[in-house]
mmCIF file of C-alpha atoms in Angstrom:
data_model
loop_
_atom_site.group_PDB
_atom_site.id
_atom_site.type_symbol
_atom_site.label_atom_id
_atom_site.label_comp_id
_atom_site.label_asym_id
_atom_site.label_seq_id
_atom_site.Cartn_x
_atom_site.Cartn_y
_atom_site.Cartn_z
ATOM 1 C CA UNK H 16 108.716 -115.338 169.007
ATOM 2 C CA UNK H 17 112.249 -116.305 169.978
ATOM 3 C CA UNK H 18 113.208 -117.111 173.534
ATOM 4 C CA UNK H 19 114.843 -113.961 174.873
ATOM 5 C CA UNK H 20 117.805 -114.358 177.206
ATOM 6 C CA UNK H 21 118.550 -111.301 179.343
ATOM 7 C CA UNK H 22 121.284 -110.399 181.814
ATOM 8 C CA UNK H 23 124.143 -112.386 180.289
ATOM 9 C CA UNK H 24 125.820 -112.775 183.670
ATOM 10 C CA UNK H 25 123.421 -115.439 184.869
ATOM 11 C CA UNK H 26 124.794 -118.450 182.999
ATOM 12 C CA UNK H 27 121.930 -118.790 180.524
ATOM 13 C CA UNK H 28 123.460 -116.484 177.971
ATOM 14 C CA UNK H 29 126.169 -118.876 176.769
ATOM 15 C CA UNK H 30 123.576 -121.421 175.668
ATOM 16 C CA UNK H 31 121.616 -118.613 174.007
ATOM 17 C CA UNK H 32 124.712 -117.511 172.064
ATOM 18 C CA UNK H 33 125.295 -121.147 171.116
ATOM 19 C CA UNK H 34 121.822 -121.135 169.537
ATOM 20 C CA UNK H 35 122.729 -117.967 167.644
ATOM 21 C CA UNK H 36 125.907 -119.648 166.422
ATOM 22 C CA UNK H 37 123.954 -122.697 165.274
ATOM 23 C CA UNK H 38 121.696 -120.470 163.164
ATOM 24 C CA UNK H 39 124.653 -118.625 161.629
ATOM 25 C CA UNK H 40 127.029 -121.549 161.073
ATOM 26 C CA UNK H 41 127.460 -122.380 157.406
ATOM 27 C CA UNK H 42 125.324 -119.435 156.287
ATOM 28 C CA UNK H 43 126.408 -116.092 154.868
ATOM 29 C CA UNK H 44 125.451 -113.491 157.462
ATOM 30 C CA UNK H 45 124.821 -109.809 156.839
ATOM 31 C CA UNK H 46 124.952 -107.563 159.899
ATOM 32 C CA UNK H 47 122.647 -104.587 160.411
ATOM 33 C CA UNK H 48 124.481 -102.540 163.042
ATOM 34 C CA UNK H 49 123.053 -99.741 165.155
ATOM 35 C CA UNK H 50 124.056 -97.296 167.853
ATOM 36 C CA UNK H 51 124.273 -100.047 170.469
ATOM 37 C CA UNK H 52 127.486 -101.193 168.796
ATOM 38 C CA UNK H 53 129.186 -97.948 169.805
ATOM 39 C CA UNK H 54 127.799 -97.176 173.273
ATOM 40 C CA UNK H 55 130.565 -99.280 174.830
ATOM 41 C CA UNK H 56 133.047 -96.999 173.042
ATOM 42 C CA UNK H 57 131.609 -94.014 174.906
ATOM 43 C CA UNK H 58 129.288 -92.769 172.155
ATOM 44 C CA UNK H 59 125.779 -92.391 173.612
ATOM 45 C CA UNK H 60 122.561 -93.243 171.796
ATOM 46 C CA UNK H 61 119.035 -91.831 171.810
ATOM 47 C CA UNK H 62 116.936 -94.902 172.516
ATOM 48 C CA UNK H 63 118.915 -97.747 174.024
ATOM 49 C CA UNK H 64 118.856 -98.985 177.590
ATOM 50 C CA UNK H 65 120.413 -96.307 179.785
ATOM 51 C CA UNK H 66 120.070 -93.553 177.186
ATOM 52 C CA UNK H 67 119.695 -90.151 178.785
ATOM 53 C CA UNK H 68 117.094 -87.574 177.793
ATOM 54 C CA UNK H 69 119.332 -85.629 175.453
ATOM 55 C CA UNK H 70 116.665 -83.821 173.460
ATOM 56 C CA UNK H 71 115.606 -84.324 169.872
ATOM 57 C CA UNK H 72 118.190 -85.032 167.158
ATOM 58 C CA UNK H 73 118.887 -82.354 164.570
ATOM 59 C CA UNK H 74 116.310 -82.194 161.762
ATOM 60 C CA UNK H 75 117.367 -81.744 158.150
ATOM 61 C CA UNK H 76 114.877 -79.023 157.164
ATOM 62 C CA UNK H 77 115.582 -77.057 160.337
ATOM 63 C CA UNK H 78 119.338 -77.209 159.708
ATOM 64 C CA UNK H 79 118.978 -76.056 156.086
ATOM 65 C CA UNK H 80 116.470 -73.260 156.699
ATOM 66 C CA UNK H 81 117.394 -71.862 160.114
ATOM 67 C CA UNK H 82 120.760 -70.148 160.735
ATOM 68 C CA UNK H 83 120.166 -70.517 164.484
ATOM 69 C CA UNK H 84 119.844 -74.270 164.103
ATOM 70 C CA UNK H 85 123.165 -74.382 162.264
ATOM 71 C CA UNK H 86 124.737 -72.171 164.920
ATOM 72 C CA UNK H 87 123.488 -74.512 167.646
ATOM 73 C CA UNK H 88 124.669 -77.620 165.821
ATOM 74 C CA UNK H 89 128.165 -76.395 164.962
ATOM 75 C CA UNK H 90 128.765 -74.843 168.396
ATOM 76 C CA UNK H 91 127.891 -78.133 170.068
ATOM 77 C CA UNK H 92 129.848 -80.110 167.489
ATOM 78 C CA UNK H 93 132.965 -77.975 167.971
ATOM 79 C CA UNK H 94 133.012 -78.932 171.642
ATOM 80 C CA UNK H 95 132.010 -82.556 171.090
ATOM 81 C CA UNK H 96 134.235 -83.435 168.137
ATOM 82 C CA UNK H 97 137.533 -83.997 169.994
ATOM 83 C CA UNK H 98 135.948 -86.536 172.309
ATOM 84 C CA UNK H 99 133.922 -88.174 169.533
ATOM 85 C CA UNK H 100 136.907 -88.490 167.212
ATOM 86 C CA UNK H 101 138.963 -90.002 170.030
ATOM 87 C CA UNK H 102 136.534 -92.942 170.419
ATOM 88 C CA UNK H 103 138.030 -96.336 169.649
ATOM 89 C CA UNK H 104 136.487 -99.670 168.612
ATOM 90 C CA UNK H 105 135.280 -101.915 171.399
ATOM 91 C CA UNK H 106 135.207 -105.707 171.678
ATOM 92 C CA UNK H 107 131.924 -105.874 169.764
ATOM 93 C CA UNK H 108 133.389 -104.051 166.754
ATOM 94 C CA UNK H 109 136.467 -106.268 166.825
ATOM 95 C CA UNK H 110 134.355 -109.432 167.037
ATOM 96 C CA UNK H 111 132.405 -108.449 163.913
ATOM 97 C CA UNK H 112 135.697 -107.801 162.106
ATOM 98 C CA UNK H 113 136.920 -111.277 163.089
ATOM 99 C CA UNK H 114 133.677 -112.810 161.857
ATOM 100 C CA UNK H 115 134.139 -111.087 158.499
ATOM 101 C CA UNK H 116 137.764 -112.165 158.272
ATOM 102 C CA UNK H 117 136.634 -115.740 158.898
ATOM 103 C CA UNK H 118 133.967 -115.409 156.166
ATOM 104 C CA UNK H 119 131.078 -115.952 158.608
ATOM 105 C CA UNK H 120 129.970 -112.360 157.953
ATOM 106 C CA UNK H 121 129.583 -111.104 154.379
ATOM 107 C CA UNK H 122 129.500 -107.457 155.436
ATOM 108 C CA UNK H 123 127.951 -104.793 157.629
ATOM 109 C CA UNK H 124 125.178 -102.323 156.895
ATOM 110 C CA UNK H 125 125.694 -99.760 159.648
ATOM 111 C CA UNK H 126 123.428 -96.987 160.823
ATOM 112 C CA UNK H 127 126.380 -95.487 162.704
ATOM 113 C CA UNK H 128 128.419 -92.529 161.467
ATOM 114 C CA UNK H 129 131.527 -92.995 163.627
ATOM 115 C CA UNK H 130 133.723 -95.182 161.395
ATOM 116 C CA UNK H 131 134.474 -97.593 164.227
ATOM 117 C CA UNK H 132 133.666 -100.730 162.220
ATOM 118 C CA UNK H 133 136.355 -99.829 159.683
ATOM 119 C CA UNK H 134 138.764 -98.864 162.464
ATOM 120 C CA UNK H 135 138.258 -102.330 163.962
ATOM 121 C CA UNK H 136 139.173 -103.983 160.664
ATOM 122 C CA UNK H 137 135.831 -104.604 158.942
ATOM 123 C CA UNK H 138 136.279 -104.188 155.196
ATOM 124 C CA UNK H 139 132.836 -104.525 153.608
ATOM 125 C CA UNK H 140 130.879 -101.764 155.341
ATOM 126 C CA UNK H 141 127.991 -99.736 153.934
ATOM 127 C CA UNK H 142 127.558 -96.543 155.959
ATOM 128 C CA UNK H 143 123.828 -96.117 155.493
ATOM 129 C CA UNK H 144 123.712 -92.724 157.203
ATOM 130 C CA UNK H 145 127.082 -91.419 156.040
ATOM 131 C CA UNK H 146 130.113 -90.436 158.096
ATOM 132 C CA UNK H 147 130.856 -87.593 160.494
ATOM 133 C CA UNK H 148 134.456 -87.686 159.267
ATOM 134 C CA UNK H 149 133.535 -85.471 156.291
ATOM 135 C CA UNK H 150 131.747 -82.135 155.845
ATOM 136 C CA UNK H 151 130.169 -81.098 152.553
ATOM 137 C CA UNK H 152 128.921 -77.799 151.095
ATOM 138 C CA UNK H 153 125.234 -77.767 150.175
ATOM 139 C CA UNK H 154 125.909 -75.213 147.417
ATOM 140 C CA UNK H 155 129.047 -76.320 145.556
ATOM 141 C CA UNK H 156 129.348 -79.883 146.934
ATOM 142 C CA UNK H 157 133.007 -79.437 147.871
ATOM 143 C CA UNK H 158 134.079 -81.536 150.836
ATOM 144 C CA UNK H 159 136.653 -81.253 153.609
ATOM 145 C CA UNK H 160 137.582 -83.604 156.399
ATOM 146 C CA UNK H 161 135.915 -82.997 159.741
ATOM 147 C CA UNK H 162 139.351 -82.385 161.243
ATOM 148 C CA UNK H 163 140.056 -79.645 158.704
ATOM 149 C CA UNK H 164 136.627 -78.149 159.297
ATOM 150 C CA UNK H 165 137.334 -78.121 163.028
ATOM 151 C CA UNK H 166 140.276 -75.828 162.308
ATOM 152 C CA UNK H 167 137.970 -73.434 160.417
ATOM 153 C CA UNK H 168 135.468 -73.474 163.284
ATOM 154 C CA UNK H 169 138.132 -72.737 165.885
ATOM 155 C CA UNK H 170 139.752 -70.017 163.764
ATOM 156 C CA UNK H 171 136.391 -68.243 163.482
ATOM 157 C CA UNK H 172 135.746 -68.588 167.229
ATOM 158 C CA UNK H 173 139.148 -68.236 168.872
ATOM 159 C CA UNK H 174 138.030 -66.292 171.960
ATOM 160 C CA UNK H 175 134.864 -68.392 172.284
ATOM 161 C CA UNK H 176 136.875 -71.600 172.189
ATOM 162 C CA UNK H 177 139.165 -70.370 174.958
ATOM 163 C CA UNK H 178 136.155 -69.577 177.167
ATOM 164 C CA UNK H 179 134.327 -72.831 176.468
ATOM 165 C CA UNK H 180 137.453 -74.980 176.677
ATOM 166 C CA UNK H 181 137.193 -75.281 180.434
ATOM 167 C CA UNK H 182 133.486 -76.104 180.454
ATOM 168 C CA UNK H 183 132.506 -79.695 181.195
ATOM 169 C CA UNK H 184 129.903 -80.729 178.631
ATOM 170 C CA UNK H 185 127.947 -83.970 178.343
ATOM 171 C CA UNK H 186 128.600 -85.907 175.145
ATOM 172 C CA UNK H 187 125.573 -86.222 172.860
ATOM 173 C CA UNK H 188 124.768 -88.917 170.241
ATOM 174 C CA UNK H 189 125.366 -86.737 167.158
ATOM 175 C CA UNK H 190 129.066 -86.307 167.948
ATOM 176 C CA UNK H 191 128.296 -83.026 169.668
ATOM 177 C CA UNK H 192 127.962 -81.868 173.274
ATOM 178 C CA UNK H 193 125.313 -80.308 175.469
ATOM 179 C CA UNK H 194 125.914 -76.542 175.773
ATOM 180 C CA UNK H 195 124.056 -73.764 177.555
ATOM 181 C CA UNK H 196 122.121 -71.538 175.089
ATOM 182 C CA UNK H 197 124.189 -68.512 176.165
ATOM 183 C CA UNK H 198 127.336 -70.257 174.925
ATOM 184 C CA UNK H 199 125.673 -71.140 171.627
ATOM 185 C CA UNK H 200 124.538 -67.549 171.009
ATOM 186 C CA UNK H 201 128.156 -66.340 170.937
ATOM 187 C CA UNK H 202 129.245 -68.816 168.265
ATOM 188 C CA UNK H 203 130.000 -67.789 164.673
ATOM 189 C CA UNK H 204 129.452 -70.298 161.849
ATOM 190 C CA UNK H 205 131.910 -69.897 158.945
ATOM 191 C CA UNK H 206 130.855 -70.520 155.371
ATOM 192 C CA UNK H 207 132.239 -72.965 152.843
ATOM 193 C CA UNK H 208 135.961 -72.324 152.263
ATOM 194 C CA UNK H 209 135.305 -72.484 148.513
ATOM 195 C CA UNK H 210 132.022 -70.584 147.955
ATOM 196 C CA UNK H 211 130.857 -69.395 151.415
ATOM 197 C CA UNK H 212 127.866 -71.746 151.217
ATOM 198 C CA UNK H 213 126.282 -73.789 153.994
ATOM 199 C CA UNK H 214 128.467 -76.588 155.310
ATOM 200 C CA UNK H 215 126.753 -79.750 156.581
ATOM 201 C CA UNK H 216 128.226 -82.933 158.034
ATOM 202 C CA UNK H 217 128.150 -85.669 155.410
ATOM 203 C CA UNK H 218 125.519 -87.640 157.309
ATOM 204 C CA UNK H 219 121.803 -88.230 156.879
ATOM 205 C CA UNK H 220 119.890 -86.082 159.340
ATOM 206 C CA UNK H 221 116.427 -86.995 160.584
ATOM 207 C CA UNK H 222 113.914 -86.039 157.910
ATOM 208 C CA UNK H 223 116.500 -86.450 155.136
ATOM 209 C CA UNK H 224 116.480 -89.278 152.599
ATOM 210 C CA UNK H 225 119.335 -91.748 152.373
ATOM 211 C CA UNK H 226 120.966 -91.204 148.935
ATOM 212 C CA UNK H 227 119.657 -93.758 146.445
ATOM 213 C CA UNK H 228 123.105 -95.089 145.400
ATOM 214 C CA UNK H 229 123.841 -95.871 149.047
ATOM 215 C CA UNK H 230 120.488 -97.612 149.483
ATOM 216 C CA UNK H 231 121.176 -99.703 146.390
ATOM 217 C CA UNK H 232 124.623 -100.587 147.729
ATOM 218 C CA UNK H 233 123.038 -101.705 151.011
ATOM 219 C CA UNK H 234 120.456 -103.832 149.199
ATOM 220 C CA UNK H 235 123.229 -105.365 147.129
ATOM 221 C CA UNK H 236 125.011 -106.443 150.305
ATOM 222 C CA UNK H 237 121.756 -107.623 151.875
ATOM 223 C CA UNK H 238 121.143 -109.863 148.854
ATOM 224 C CA UNK H 239 124.350 -111.773 149.640
ATOM 225 C CA UNK H 240 123.096 -112.789 153.081
ATOM 226 C CA UNK H 241 121.320 -115.934 154.198
ATOM 227 C CA UNK H 242 120.840 -114.618 157.760
ATOM 228 C CA UNK H 243 120.317 -111.056 159.016
ATOM 229 C CA UNK H 244 122.054 -110.320 162.318
ATOM 230 C CA UNK H 245 120.692 -107.177 163.967
ATOM 231 C CA UNK H 246 123.426 -105.893 166.285
ATOM 232 C CA UNK H 247 122.758 -102.971 168.596
ATOM 233 C CA UNK H 248 119.696 -101.530 166.854
ATOM 234 C CA UNK H 249 116.163 -101.085 168.162
ATOM 235 C CA UNK H 250 115.017 -100.828 164.507
ATOM 236 C CA UNK H 251 112.984 -97.737 165.379
ATOM 237 C CA UNK H 252 114.203 -95.848 162.306
ATOM 238 C CA UNK H 253 112.685 -97.087 159.051
ATOM 239 C CA UNK H 254 115.924 -96.759 157.081
ATOM 240 C CA UNK H 255 117.210 -99.748 159.059
ATOM 241 C CA UNK H 256 113.926 -101.514 159.814
ATOM 242 C CA UNK H 257 113.180 -102.050 156.107
ATOM 243 C CA UNK H 258 115.932 -104.680 155.972
ATOM 244 C CA UNK H 259 114.066 -106.660 158.632
ATOM 245 C CA UNK H 260 110.880 -106.403 156.553
ATOM 246 C CA UNK H 261 112.665 -107.652 153.439
ATOM 247 C CA UNK H 262 114.164 -110.531 155.399
ATOM 248 C CA UNK H 263 110.684 -111.530 156.561
ATOM 249 C CA UNK H 264 109.335 -111.364 153.001
ATOM 250 C CA UNK H 265 112.108 -113.667 151.767
ATOM 251 C CA UNK H 266 112.072 -116.072 154.677
ATOM 252 C CA UNK H 267 115.567 -115.016 155.744
ATOM 253 C CA UNK H 268 116.085 -115.717 159.484
ATOM 254 C CA UNK H 269 116.580 -112.640 161.671
ATOM 255 C CA UNK H 270 118.683 -112.926 164.828
ATOM 256 C CA UNK H 271 119.176 -110.128 167.334
ATOM 257 C CA UNK H 272 121.835 -109.059 169.819
ATOM 258 C CA UNK H 273 120.756 -105.875 171.603
ATOM 259 C CA UNK H 274 120.233 -104.249 174.964
ATOM 260 C CA UNK H 275 116.503 -103.732 175.384
ATOM 261 C CA UNK H 276 113.517 -104.342 173.086
ATOM 262 C CA UNK H 277 113.593 -104.101 169.295
ATOM 263 C CA UNK H 278 111.014 -104.079 166.510
ATOM 264 C CA UNK H 279 112.251 -107.564 165.531
ATOM 265 C CA UNK H 280 111.569 -109.249 168.867
ATOM 266 C CA UNK H 281 108.306 -110.850 167.724
ATOM 267 C CA UNK H 282 109.784 -112.396 164.589
ATOM 268 C CA UNK H 283 113.398 -113.094 165.581
ATOM 269 C CA UNK H 284 114.606 -116.672 165.302
ATOM 270 C CA UNK H 285 116.853 -115.977 168.316
ATOM 271 C CA UNK H 286 117.744 -113.018 170.505
ATOM 272 C CA UNK H 287 120.213 -112.286 173.263
ATOM 273 C CA UNK H 288 119.570 -109.169 175.353
ATOM 274 C CA UNK H 289 123.018 -108.229 176.569
ATOM 275 C CA UNK H 290 126.157 -106.132 176.020
ATOM 276 C CA UNK H 291 127.509 -106.523 172.505
ATOM 277 C CA UNK H 292 131.056 -106.341 173.832
ATOM 278 C CA UNK H 293 130.387 -109.594 175.733
ATOM 279 C CA UNK H 294 127.988 -111.460 173.432
ATOM 280 C CA UNK H 295 129.638 -110.856 170.048
ATOM 281 C CA UNK H 296 133.159 -111.979 171.062
ATOM 282 C CA UNK H 297 131.686 -115.224 172.430
ATOM 283 C CA UNK H 298 129.728 -115.679 169.197
ATOM 284 C CA UNK H 299 132.902 -115.079 167.177
ATOM 285 C CA UNK H 300 134.791 -117.662 169.220
ATOM 286 C CA UNK H 301 132.080 -120.268 168.576
ATOM 287 C CA UNK H 302 132.161 -119.604 164.828
ATOM 288 C CA UNK H 303 135.950 -119.355 164.509
#
């Protein structure tokens, strides 16, 4: 098990990051990024240190089968989208982009759906779980941008939006917001603009399989790496954890930067437990 350095304000963390840099230097690194990359941009997570009890994430089968589940999701998303879409990359995102520009990082496999890696300048990004920036019809497969879909949602709920506009709502991890059930019950969900079918955000919900072409793309990127850097992921979800398993099978070193425990802690060659917006920029400066 790697030595774990916590609380990167105590002076030990710089030597820990130096050990990370020594493991990465001269090796092609692939990053597996999780929700912890985006918490410093104001997007909360479900499991990380400081995560609130925000309830269970939306389940795929429930969303597809239950009109009330779709009503709840889209009502919450209508309120949460403006704040979510206004999020900007933080220092951790920008550090990963610098590492890619300097060829230390071959690319990023991200479990996030916020597009902040690309906004920071990262070019080779596989969005394992899709992107909230698009919405797709489950019937005819037509797609619209999330911004365009927001206009449809507001047009179908003009009076509702005026009433809810003044309500302070806590931001939730799925790009939505916490709403009282009475507010949700008044919401109307429009159908697909093309065929009136069910519209779903173009992301992988819990209980839904990652599309095979995307998995193959992620494995293709993984195969280019000589080190796996886990950044901001607890590796609780198997869709991300499998890359750690493959790294172990191949003898590829795994290094971790995360707040709190991860499933890789027992096998990591090195770990720093600290804010990514502090640790990653220092790592980038050492590898520049």
